[in-house]
Amino acid sequence: HVSSSPGTVVECTYCHVAGHPQSPDGLTSGDPEALLISNNAAVGINYRSGGIHLRSDYPWGTYTTLAEICWGCHDQESVSISEWGTNTSEATGSSGYNFGSLNQSAWTGAIWTSGKTEFAYKTGYIQSTHTADSTGTSKVTWDSTNGRYNETTDPISKIRCSNCHDVHDNNLAPGDTMTGRPYLRGTWKSNPYEEDGAPWSKVYADKDTKLNGVPRGSTAYNELGGYFIDQNNVSPGTTTSAVYPTSGWTVESSAGLCILCHGDNVDDMDQRDDVADGNTLWLGDNGHSNSALGGTFSAAANIFDYSHGRPTAVLIDYTGSTIASQTWANMVPDMGLVTQNADSLIGAGTRSPETAGYTPTVDYRGYAFNQYNWGATVDAGTTDQMYHQFSCSKCHNPHASRLPKLMITNCLDIRHNTWDDAKSSVQAGAYSATALNPVERGMPAAYYAAAVNCHRFDPARGDADNNNTYETKTLRGGWNKVTPWVKDNLYNVEHKGSKDPAYGTSNATTPWRHSDFPTETTGW
């Protein structure tokens, strides 16, 4: 990293001021022509001069911040290096994940666009940046007007690229054995999962003929549009199956760089004090404990017990082999009918194939329960430990993100599900339990208790004012406060399927009011 352009080796004073200036306090440079990168012993920056002194003027420009120096150099035609797009570096796992693009080099104030044209709804301003500066704020506050959490972005002057990158590759950080580009101070493996996104109105391949092309009805479904987890993943940028992509990884081997500053206590790796009300960003317990590499499962929770809005299924008496000869009773399908306790028992499955007009609420044969193969135990007494084995990179961008807290995914974004528009009836209650009215009534199929959507955000769940006896404010739908999408942060345009209730409006046909959730600060 000592070249001004390929093949042109430069002197130290090309980047550093001459004379070994000394910082008087570790905060100011001590030289009016220099910028100071302050000492940070945790990452291997520990010099008697108080830090690293850089020039502010270069052939391509004069700068007042470290980040602008880096961007300015990388933008040069002879260099052309970007932290966006697809980065397949062997040092970071050779992943083909596409990090999207910005409309400018500087993260703050930039508009981000997904690398997948199908996910245009995600376009918006960068909302969180990884400054790697302990004096940064990154506060998250509730925006009741627009129904979302916003993060206060730190100024560019706070960004410390050098806390993660050692451009001279000196391996000075504890445990740093990484060499070569991108000159990291520790291990980091890029996202090995394909990009999550809401299903859109296309025909999904019907691989098993039992679920009518539901985007994520079984692990066989892994087309773009939906969530990618360990059980159904494909290599980013391809259609090649790559299940359990973090097998053999540890938090040390995949995110050793992160733990230099964040520590290695994965169970408690959460900035709990950064919300205005002082509460955690999680809805419930810290999800790192049972989903991220390095977690000890201490906060594992059973999200499939019946207290989470999934009542005991009503069984169907099987008295014949044809629809006409069967005795029918009311049926409450549950997670693909998985609670049916015998193959001979059939019921009114929401997406079974025997139907005249593909209307989910009046389908007849319950084939779906035989197709449930996600491996999660759906009962009141079993908690599956480490069902997810996600790397830090599955959920977080190491540089900047369109979502708060560097989050890059809302893996169950049913609010933007336009696939349901032509494939789903609004639940009228005929094939649902009365107790589920607060959850299902007036909603498309993605919201049904029978949907294979484990952590979906449902505005009916968790609102004590809607008389929902299956949820309390400690057992809300969804899994965190910052990833759900309601309105974008570019034009404040609401994105939703045609059958989703409008944001902030009442629906007189349901026992609960959709207007309840926009002002619920622990919701969206």
XYZ file of N, CA, C and O in Angstrom, residues 288-456:
676
model
N -29.213 -12.446 19.593
C -27.878 -12.949 19.260
C -27.604 -14.289 19.936
O -26.905 -15.141 19.396
N -28.140 -14.451 21.145
C -27.809 -15.609 21.963
C -28.120 -16.930 21.276
O -27.385 -17.898 21.441
N -29.206 -16.968 20.505
C -29.618 -18.241 19.912
C -29.607 -18.222 18.386
O -30.190 -19.091 17.755
N -28.960 -17.203 17.787
C -28.971 -17.158 16.323
C -27.602 -16.862 15.728
O -27.372 -17.166 14.555
N -26.696 -16.255 16.496
C -25.397 -15.850 15.962
C -24.297 -16.785 16.440
O -24.348 -17.322 17.558
N -23.300 -16.988 15.599
C -22.143 -17.796 15.988
C -21.532 -17.245 17.270
O -21.344 -16.038 17.411
N -21.233 -18.113 18.208
C -20.660 -17.688 19.484
C -21.670 -17.539 20.585
O -21.300 -17.356 21.742
N -22.966 -17.613 20.257
C -23.996 -17.525 21.283
C -24.042 -18.782 22.135
O -23.671 -19.872 21.682
N -24.495 -18.634 23.373
C -24.537 -19.780 24.291
C -25.946 -20.309 24.493
O -26.149 -21.183 25.341
N -26.929 -19.779 23.776
C -28.338 -20.197 23.839
C -29.026 -19.786 25.139
O -30.150 -20.203 25.392
N -28.367 -18.977 25.982
C -28.940 -18.650 27.292
C -30.254 -17.895 27.173
O -31.091 -17.957 28.081
N -30.460 -17.191 26.077
C -31.711 -16.445 25.897
C -32.601 -17.099 24.853
O -33.472 -16.456 24.269
N -32.405 -18.383 24.604
C -33.233 -19.095 23.636
C -34.693 -19.073 24.074
O -34.989 -19.157 25.265
N -35.584 -18.941 23.115
C -37.011 -18.876 23.428
C -37.792 -19.757 22.463
O -37.393 -19.940 21.312
N -38.887 -20.286 22.941
C -39.768 -21.093 22.105
C -40.809 -20.173 21.475
O -41.712 -19.699 22.155
N -40.669 -19.906 20.191
C -41.610 -19.011 19.522
C -42.755 -19.780 18.870
O -43.597 -19.196 18.193
N -42.817 -21.096 19.089
C -43.863 -21.905 18.477
C -44.859 -22.456 19.487
O -45.638 -23.338 19.170
N -44.808 -21.977 20.730
C -45.830 -22.421 21.660
C -47.127 -21.678 21.350
O -47.149 -20.696 20.618
N -48.214 -22.161 21.905
C -49.506 -21.610 21.524
C -49.796 -20.246 22.131
O -50.758 -19.599 21.764
N -48.949 -19.796 23.053
C -49.141 -18.455 23.590
C -48.735 -17.390 22.583
O -48.969 -16.214 22.793
N -48.094 -17.809 21.489
C -47.674 -16.853 20.472
C -48.705 -16.736 19.344
O -48.358 -16.529 18.191
N -49.967 -16.900 19.667
C -50.998 -16.669 18.669
C -51.289 -17.866 17.801
O -51.976 -17.745 16.797
N -50.793 -19.045 18.173
C -51.061 -20.235 17.375
C -51.846 -21.217 18.245
O -51.268 -22.017 18.972
N -53.164 -21.192 18.177
C -53.970 -22.054 19.042
C -53.920 -23.507 18.593
O -53.538 -23.823 17.466
N -54.313 -24.406 19.474
C -54.344 -25.827 19.141
C -55.259 -26.059 17.953
O -56.379 -25.560 17.895
N -54.760 -26.828 16.972
C -55.541 -27.083 15.768
C -56.782 -27.905 16.087
O -56.763 -28.789 16.933
N -57.885 -27.611 15.395
C -59.114 -28.393 15.497
C -59.035 -29.493 14.446
O -58.899 -29.218 13.255
N -59.094 -30.754 14.857
C -58.901 -31.863 13.948
C -60.145 -32.117 13.101
O -61.264 -31.783 13.479
N -59.918 -32.776 11.962
C -60.978 -33.099 11.027
C -61.215 -34.607 11.030
O -60.271 -35.391 10.992
N -62.460 -35.020 11.093
C -62.784 -36.441 11.009
C -62.713 -36.893 9.562
O -63.365 -36.322 8.684
N -61.942 -37.921 9.324
C -61.777 -38.445 7.965
C -62.721 -39.638 7.804
O -62.577 -40.660 8.453
N -63.746 -39.505 6.923
C -64.721 -40.590 6.775
C -64.830 -41.093 5.347
O -65.676 -41.905 5.042
N -63.987 -40.580 4.440
C -64.085 -41.047 3.071
C -62.924 -40.548 2.250
O -62.083 -39.795 2.724
N -62.864 -40.977 1.021
C -61.739 -40.633 0.166
C -62.027 -39.476 -0.765
O -61.148 -39.016 -1.475
N -63.244 -38.983 -0.796
C -63.572 -37.857 -1.661
C -64.075 -36.714 -0.811
O -64.561 -36.902 0.307
N -63.983 -35.531 -1.365
C -64.439 -34.357 -0.623
C -65.902 -34.483 -0.237
O -66.303 -34.155 0.883
N -66.713 -34.996 -1.139
C -68.145 -35.076 -0.881
C -68.476 -36.002 0.281
O -69.491 -35.828 0.961
N -67.631 -37.024 0.516
C -67.945 -38.013 1.550
C -67.255 -37.743 2.873
O -67.332 -38.542 3.792
N -66.570 -36.630 2.962
C -65.849 -36.329 4.197
C -66.708 -35.512 5.158
O -67.552 -34.714 4.735
N -66.501 -35.744 6.421
C -67.174 -34.963 7.448
C -66.251 -33.819 7.848
O -65.121 -34.047 8.279
N -66.735 -32.601 7.700
C -65.883 -31.445 7.928
C -66.201 -30.772 9.258
O -67.328 -30.721 9.701
N -65.196 -30.277 9.898
C -65.355 -29.461 11.099
C -64.446 -28.243 10.948
O -63.588 -28.204 10.072
N -64.643 -27.253 11.767
C -63.789 -26.073 11.658
C -62.342 -26.456 11.946
O -62.048 -27.240 12.831
N -61.425 -25.891 11.182
C -60.022 -26.282 11.264
C -59.155 -25.049 11.432
O -59.344 -24.067 10.713
N -58.235 -25.073 12.349
C -57.285 -23.983 12.510
C -55.914 -24.456 12.048
O -55.213 -25.153 12.767
N -55.521 -24.159 10.821
C -54.209 -24.600 10.344
C -53.095 -23.889 11.098
O -53.258 -22.754 11.531
N -51.990 -24.564 11.264
C -50.919 -24.025 12.087
C -49.569 -24.381 11.481
O -49.202 -25.546 11.437
N -48.815 -23.387 11.005
C -47.482 -23.590 10.457
C -47.468 -24.709 9.420
O -46.786 -25.722 9.545
N -48.268 -24.562 8.362
C -48.322 -25.587 7.332
C -49.036 -26.834 7.821
O -48.748 -27.936 7.351
N -49.973 -26.681 8.752
C -50.750 -27.789 9.309
C -49.888 -28.794 10.058
O -50.245 -29.934 10.217
N -48.723 -28.376 10.505
C -47.815 -29.316 11.136
C -48.367 -29.880 12.444
O -47.928 -30.908 12.914
N -49.372 -29.255 13.037
C -49.899 -29.767 14.294
C -50.899 -30.893 14.089
O -51.364 -31.459 15.060
N -51.247 -31.209 12.850
C -52.052 -32.410 12.628
C -51.264 -33.614 13.124
O -50.094 -33.772 12.822
N -51.912 -34.507 13.880
C -51.141 -35.564 14.524
C -51.247 -36.925 13.852
O -50.835 -37.931 14.404
N -51.820 -37.011 12.670
C -51.839 -38.269 11.932
C -52.039 -37.972 10.456
O -52.772 -37.053 10.091
N -51.388 -38.756 9.616
C -51.499 -38.515 8.178
C -52.922 -38.683 7.668
O -53.297 -38.132 6.643
N -53.730 -39.482 8.379
C -55.090 -39.723 7.900
C -56.028 -38.569 8.192
O -57.150 -38.534 7.711
N -55.564 -37.650 9.018
C -56.392 -36.496 9.350
C -56.105 -35.377 8.375
O -54.975 -34.955 8.212
N -57.135 -34.904 7.716
C -56.946 -33.845 6.749
C -57.772 -32.641 7.149
O -58.698 -32.740 7.940
N -57.410 -31.488 6.619
C -58.130 -30.300 7.023
C -58.121 -29.239 5.963
O -57.624 -29.443 4.860
N -58.674 -28.100 6.273
C -58.792 -27.011 5.305
C -57.495 -26.233 5.256
O -57.355 -25.180 5.846
N -56.521 -26.768 4.567
C -55.235 -26.101 4.456
C -55.354 -24.829 3.642
O -56.131 -24.757 2.703
N -54.560 -23.826 3.986
C -54.706 -22.532 3.320
C -54.162 -22.508 1.912
O -54.503 -21.635 1.136
N -53.292 -23.457 1.554
C -52.752 -23.430 0.195
C -52.632 -24.846 -0.369
O -51.647 -25.209 -0.973
N -53.641 -25.661 -0.152
C -53.632 -26.997 -0.719
C -54.040 -26.941 -2.187
O -54.686 -25.992 -2.613
N -53.684 -27.955 -3.002
C -53.890 -27.851 -4.442
C -55.327 -28.059 -4.912
O -55.662 -27.667 -6.026
N -56.178 -28.707 -4.106
C -57.518 -29.003 -4.603
C -58.437 -27.805 -4.400
O -59.040 -27.618 -3.355
N -58.547 -26.993 -5.403
C -59.382 -25.803 -5.339
C -59.759 -25.376 -6.737
O -58.986 -25.559 -7.687
N -60.929 -24.831 -6.880
C -61.394 -24.429 -8.210
C -60.741 -23.140 -8.664
O -60.364 -22.988 -9.814
N -60.589 -22.183 -7.768
C -60.082 -20.883 -8.169
C -58.901 -20.387 -7.375
O -58.606 -19.204 -7.349
N -58.190 -21.286 -6.708
C -57.058 -20.928 -5.866
C -57.401 -19.812 -4.904
O -56.904 -18.710 -4.974
N -58.348 -20.088 -4.040
C -58.712 -19.168 -2.982
C -58.299 -19.797 -1.660
O -58.945 -20.727 -1.198
N -57.213 -19.343 -1.058
C -56.640 -20.048 0.089
C -57.606 -20.321 1.224
O -57.519 -21.356 1.870
N -58.567 -19.421 1.470
C -59.431 -19.602 2.630
C -60.502 -20.661 2.408
O -61.215 -21.009 3.335
N -60.651 -21.185 1.195
C -61.654 -22.229 0.976
C -61.042 -23.472 0.329
O -61.728 -24.263 -0.292
N -59.720 -23.653 0.460
C -59.094 -24.889 -0.004
C -59.512 -26.034 0.911
O -59.908 -25.818 2.058
N -59.377 -27.270 0.420
C -59.924 -28.385 1.167
C -58.885 -29.337 1.750
O -58.789 -29.503 2.954
N -58.109 -29.972 0.936
C -57.241 -31.013 1.487
C -55.986 -30.414 2.140
O -55.356 -29.555 1.567
N -55.664 -30.910 3.299
C -54.536 -30.366 4.049
C -53.218 -31.028 3.733
O -52.565 -31.577 4.615
N -52.815 -31.016 2.469
C -51.531 -31.615 2.124
C -50.363 -30.899 2.811
O -49.303 -31.474 3.011
N -50.563 -29.642 3.110
C -49.440 -28.813 3.537
C -48.700 -29.386 4.741
O -47.485 -29.275 4.842
N -49.408 -30.032 5.663
C -48.730 -30.455 6.885
C -47.692 -31.533 6.621
O -46.734 -31.675 7.367
N -47.857 -32.295 5.540
C -46.845 -33.289 5.200
C -45.616 -32.665 4.563
O -44.593 -33.328 4.404
N -45.706 -31.406 4.154
C -44.613 -30.760 3.451
C -43.747 -29.895 4.364
O -42.746 -29.355 3.931
N -44.133 -29.757 5.615
C -43.357 -28.912 6.522
C -42.033 -29.595 6.840
O -41.997 -30.637 7.502
N -40.926 -29.014 6.353
C -39.629 -29.680 6.521
C -38.530 -28.724 6.971
O -37.359 -28.954 6.706
N -38.910 -27.655 7.673
C -37.906 -26.680 8.107
C -37.133 -27.130 9.335
O -36.128 -26.527 9.696
N -37.612 -28.166 10.011
C -36.835 -28.716 11.116
C -37.076 -28.062 12.454
O -36.540 -28.515 13.461
N -37.855 -26.993 12.512
C -38.171 -26.378 13.798
C -39.274 -27.182 14.475
O -40.215 -27.647 13.820
N -39.168 -27.340 15.763
C -40.154 -28.102 16.520
C -41.320 -27.200 16.892
O -41.139 -26.211 17.613
N -42.496 -27.526 16.408
C -43.658 -26.670 16.627
C -44.529 -27.288 17.710
O -45.441 -28.067 17.450
N -44.206 -26.987 18.947
C -45.024 -27.440 20.065
C -44.775 -26.512 21.250
O -43.974 -25.577 21.173
N -45.477 -26.780 22.337
C -45.410 -25.892 23.496
C -44.225 -26.167 24.404
O -43.917 -25.360 25.270
N -43.529 -27.290 24.207
C -42.536 -27.666 25.191
C -41.099 -27.728 24.725
O -40.209 -27.997 25.534
N -40.836 -27.508 23.449
C -39.471 -27.685 22.940
C -38.898 -26.366 22.453
O -39.539 -25.651 21.685
N -37.707 -26.041 22.895
C -36.969 -24.880 22.397
C -35.779 -25.381 21.602
O -34.920 -26.088 22.131
N -35.763 -25.068 20.322
C -34.670 -25.520 19.464
C -33.457 -24.611 19.641
O -33.520 -23.427 19.308
N -32.364 -25.150 20.137
C -31.166 -24.357 20.360
C -30.363 -24.221 19.069
O -30.146 -25.181 18.354
N -29.948 -23.000 18.810
C -29.101 -22.664 17.662
C -29.691 -23.170 16.349
O -29.004 -23.731 15.511
N -30.994 -22.960 16.171
C -31.621 -23.298 14.891
C -30.959 -22.490 13.775
O -30.742 -22.985 12.682
N -30.647 -21.228 14.074
C -29.870 -20.401 13.147
C -28.400 -20.419 13.565
O -28.093 -20.441 14.762
N -27.519 -20.379 12.588
C -26.075 -20.319 12.852
C -25.484 -19.208 11.996
O -24.599 -19.419 11.172
N -26.013 -18.003 12.199
C -25.668 -16.871 11.348
C -24.324 -16.257 11.722
O -23.972 -16.152 12.905
N -23.617 -15.815 10.700
C -22.430 -14.989 10.915
C -22.879 -13.555 11.147
O -24.015 -13.182 10.828
N -21.994 -12.726 11.697
C -22.309 -11.307 11.867
C -22.707 -10.696 10.529
O -23.599 -9.846 10.448
N -22.051 -11.159 9.456
C -22.258 -10.570 8.137
C -23.602 -10.919 7.525
O -24.013 -10.294 6.554
N -24.297 -11.908 8.057
C -25.636 -12.229 7.548
C -26.581 -11.053 7.770
O -27.435 -10.764 6.932
N -26.425 -10.379 8.888
C -27.380 -9.343 9.268
C -26.815 -7.927 9.219
O -27.588 -6.972 9.155
N -25.485 -7.774 9.270
C -24.891 -6.446 9.377
C -23.910 -6.163 8.235
O -23.125 -7.021 7.848
N -23.969 -4.939 7.741
C -22.975 -4.455 6.789
C -21.819 -3.861 7.589
O -22.049 -3.094 8.525
N -20.575 -4.151 7.252
C -19.464 -3.629 8.049
C -19.195 -2.145 7.826
O -18.418 -1.549 8.575
N -19.801 -1.531 6.818
C -19.515 -0.134 6.498
C -20.683 0.803 6.772
O -20.587 1.692 7.614
N -21.780 0.637 6.065
C -22.938 1.518 6.218
C -24.167 0.791 5.706
O -24.056 -0.170 4.939
N -25.343 1.243 6.126
C -26.544 0.521 5.725
C -27.745 1.439 5.576
O -27.832 2.496 6.211
N -28.672 0.983 4.759
C -29.952 1.661 4.545
C -30.842 1.574 5.792
O -31.701 2.409 6.016
N -30.623 0.550 6.622
C -31.388 0.358 7.849
C -30.566 0.788 9.059
O -29.336 0.855 8.988
N -31.212 1.082 10.181
C -30.456 1.397 11.400
C -29.595 0.220 11.842
O -29.799 -0.927 11.462
N -28.600 0.531 12.661
C -27.729 -0.452 13.293
C -27.017 -1.352 12.288
O -26.773 -2.530 12.557
N -26.692 -0.796 11.139
C -25.964 -1.513 10.094
C -26.684 -2.776 9.638
O -26.092 -3.665 9.031
N -27.984 -2.854 9.915
C -28.740 -4.031 9.511
C -28.951 -4.021 7.996
O -29.255 -2.982 7.403
N -28.785 -5.185 7.372
C -28.973 -5.261 5.926
C -30.166 -6.118 5.559
O -30.450 -6.305 4.373
N -30.888 -6.631 6.534
C -31.980 -7.534 6.191
C -33.170 -7.376 7.113
O -33.032 -7.113 8.298
N -34.350 -7.477 6.524
C -35.568 -7.765 7.268
C -36.089 -9.030 6.606
O -36.844 -8.979 5.642
N -35.621 -10.177 7.076
C -35.768 -11.417 6.312
C -37.225 -11.826 6.128
O -37.532 -12.585 5.212
N -38.135 -11.351 6.977
C -39.546 -11.692 6.814
C -40.345 -10.417 6.581
O -41.175 -10.009 7.383
N -40.074 -9.807 5.454
C -40.685 -8.517 5.131
C -42.009 -8.736 4.411
O -42.130 -8.537 3.213
N -43.028 -9.184 5.146
C -44.299 -9.496 4.504
C -45.056 -8.238 4.096
O -45.956 -8.297 3.267
N -44.688 -7.098 4.631
C -45.393 -5.861 4.298
C -45.227 -5.515 2.814
O -46.101 -4.900 2.231
N -44.118 -5.902 2.224
C -43.861 -5.605 0.812
C -44.180 -6.781 -0.095
O -43.787 -6.805 -1.253
N -44.886 -7.765 0.424
C -45.176 -8.986 -0.312
C -46.273 -8.732 -1.343
O -47.455 -8.724 -1.019
N -45.900 -8.539 -2.601
C -46.909 -8.352 -3.649
C -47.295 -9.677 -4.299
O -48.226 -9.719 -5.093
N -46.576 -10.759 -3.976
C -46.957 -12.075 -4.491
C -48.354 -12.440 -4.021
O -49.139 -13.067 -4.743
N -48.682 -12.063 -2.801
C -49.986 -12.384 -2.233
C -51.144 -11.694 -2.950
O -52.282 -12.119 -2.836
N -50.879 -10.610 -3.658
C -51.960 -9.818 -4.226
C -52.905 -10.643 -5.094
O -54.126 -10.490 -5.025
N -52.328 -11.509 -5.930
C -53.150 -12.305 -6.836
C -53.359 -13.726 -6.333
O -54.106 -14.487 -6.936
N -52.695 -14.081 -5.243
C -52.714 -15.468 -4.801
C -53.432 -15.671 -3.473
O -53.517 -16.785 -2.988
N -53.914 -14.616 -2.883
C -54.433 -14.736 -1.524
C -55.768 -14.023 -1.376
O -55.978 -12.934 -1.901
N -56.671 -14.664 -0.636
C -57.895 -14.002 -0.226
C -57.679 -13.383 1.147
O -56.879 -13.866 1.941
N -58.392 -12.339 1.428
C -58.363 -11.769 2.772
C -59.175 -12.679 3.679
O -60.299 -13.087 3.352
N -58.609 -13.023 4.801
C -59.240 -13.984 5.704
C -60.547 -13.429 6.250
O -60.577 -12.406 6.933
N -61.642 -14.144 5.951
C -62.956 -13.724 6.430
C -63.357 -14.452 7.699
O -64.391 -14.163 8.281
N -62.561 -15.433 8.123
C -62.837 -16.124 9.369
C -63.457 -17.492 9.205
O -63.579 -18.230 10.181
N -63.845 -17.885 7.981
C -64.519 -19.162 7.799
C -63.628 -20.344 8.146
O -64.107 -21.379 8.615
N -62.338 -20.213 7.915
C -61.414 -21.313 8.181
C -60.368 -20.901 9.198
O -59.204 -21.243 9.097
N -60.804 -20.175 10.184
C -59.906 -19.731 11.245
C -60.670 -19.740 12.554
O -61.894 -19.607 12.576
N -59.966 -19.922 13.637
C -60.606 -19.911 14.942
C -61.034 -18.499 15.310
O -60.379 -17.517 14.949
N -62.133 -18.388 16.030
C -62.607 -17.073 16.467
C -61.533 -16.350 17.280
O -61.370 -15.136 17.168
N -60.772 -17.129 18.048
C -59.728 -16.523 18.869
C -58.643 -15.865 18.033
O -57.901 -15.022 18.528
N -58.544 -16.254 16.755
C -57.521 -15.679 15.891
C -58.007 -14.439 15.149
O -57.262 -13.873 14.354
N -59.209 -14.010 15.398
C -59.725 -12.822 14.713
C -58.789 -11.622 14.813
O -58.561 -10.922 13.828
N -58.223 -11.335 15.994
C -57.333 -10.163 16.084
C -56.080 -10.284 15.233
O -55.438 -9.294 14.935
N -55.740 -11.507 14.841
C -54.513 -11.721 14.080
C -54.794 -11.854 12.589
O -54.117 -11.258 11.759
N -55.813 -12.655 12.229
C -56.006 -13.020 10.835
C -57.106 -12.263 10.112
O -57.025 -12.071 8.900
N -58.151 -11.882 10.797
C -59.322 -11.319 10.133
C -58.954 -10.080 9.317
O -58.313 -9.159 9.821
N -59.325 -10.093 8.047
C -59.056 -8.953 7.175
C -57.643 -8.896 6.644
O -57.248 -7.899 6.043
N -56.860 -9.969 6.832
C -55.463 -9.959 6.418
C -55.221 -10.986 5.313
O -55.894 -12.009 5.249
N -54.244 -10.731 4.441
C -53.876 -11.734 3.424
C -53.117 -12.890 4.048
O -52.725 -12.847 5.214
N -52.877 -13.938 3.249
C -52.394 -15.213 3.783
C -51.038 -15.134 4.460
O -50.725 -15.958 5.315
N -50.192 -14.181 4.089
C -48.865 -14.097 4.708
C -48.954 -13.838 6.207
O -48.007 -14.105 6.951
N -50.106 -13.329 6.663
C -50.276 -13.024 8.081
C -50.949 -14.164 8.847
O -51.049 -14.102 10.063
N -51.427 -15.192 8.150
C -52.137 -16.258 8.837
C -51.225 -16.958 9.833
O -50.017 -17.073 9.623
N -51.821 -17.498 10.886
C -51.042 -18.299 11.829
C -50.450 -19.520 11.139
O -49.455 -20.076 11.589
N -51.042 -19.954 10.017
C -50.562 -21.123 9.295
C -49.374 -20.814 8.395
O -48.752 -21.719 7.856
N -49.044 -19.535 8.190
C -47.951 -19.185 7.287
C -46.615 -19.629 7.874
O -46.390 -19.539 9.083
N -45.733 -20.095 7.015
C -44.413 -20.519 7.486
C -43.519 -19.284 7.544
O -42.576 -19.126 6.780
N -43.844 -18.387 8.435
C -43.117 -17.128 8.616
C -42.866 -16.951 10.106
O -43.674 -16.369 10.817
N -41.757 -17.446 10.578
C -41.556 -17.584 12.017
C -41.515 -16.263 12.774
O -42.069 -16.135 13.851
N -40.822 -15.258 12.247
C -40.627 -14.015 12.993
C -41.321 -12.823 12.343
O -40.952 -11.685 12.585
N -42.301 -13.068 11.500
C -42.908 -11.960 10.770
C -43.461 -10.909 11.713
O -43.956 -11.236 12.800
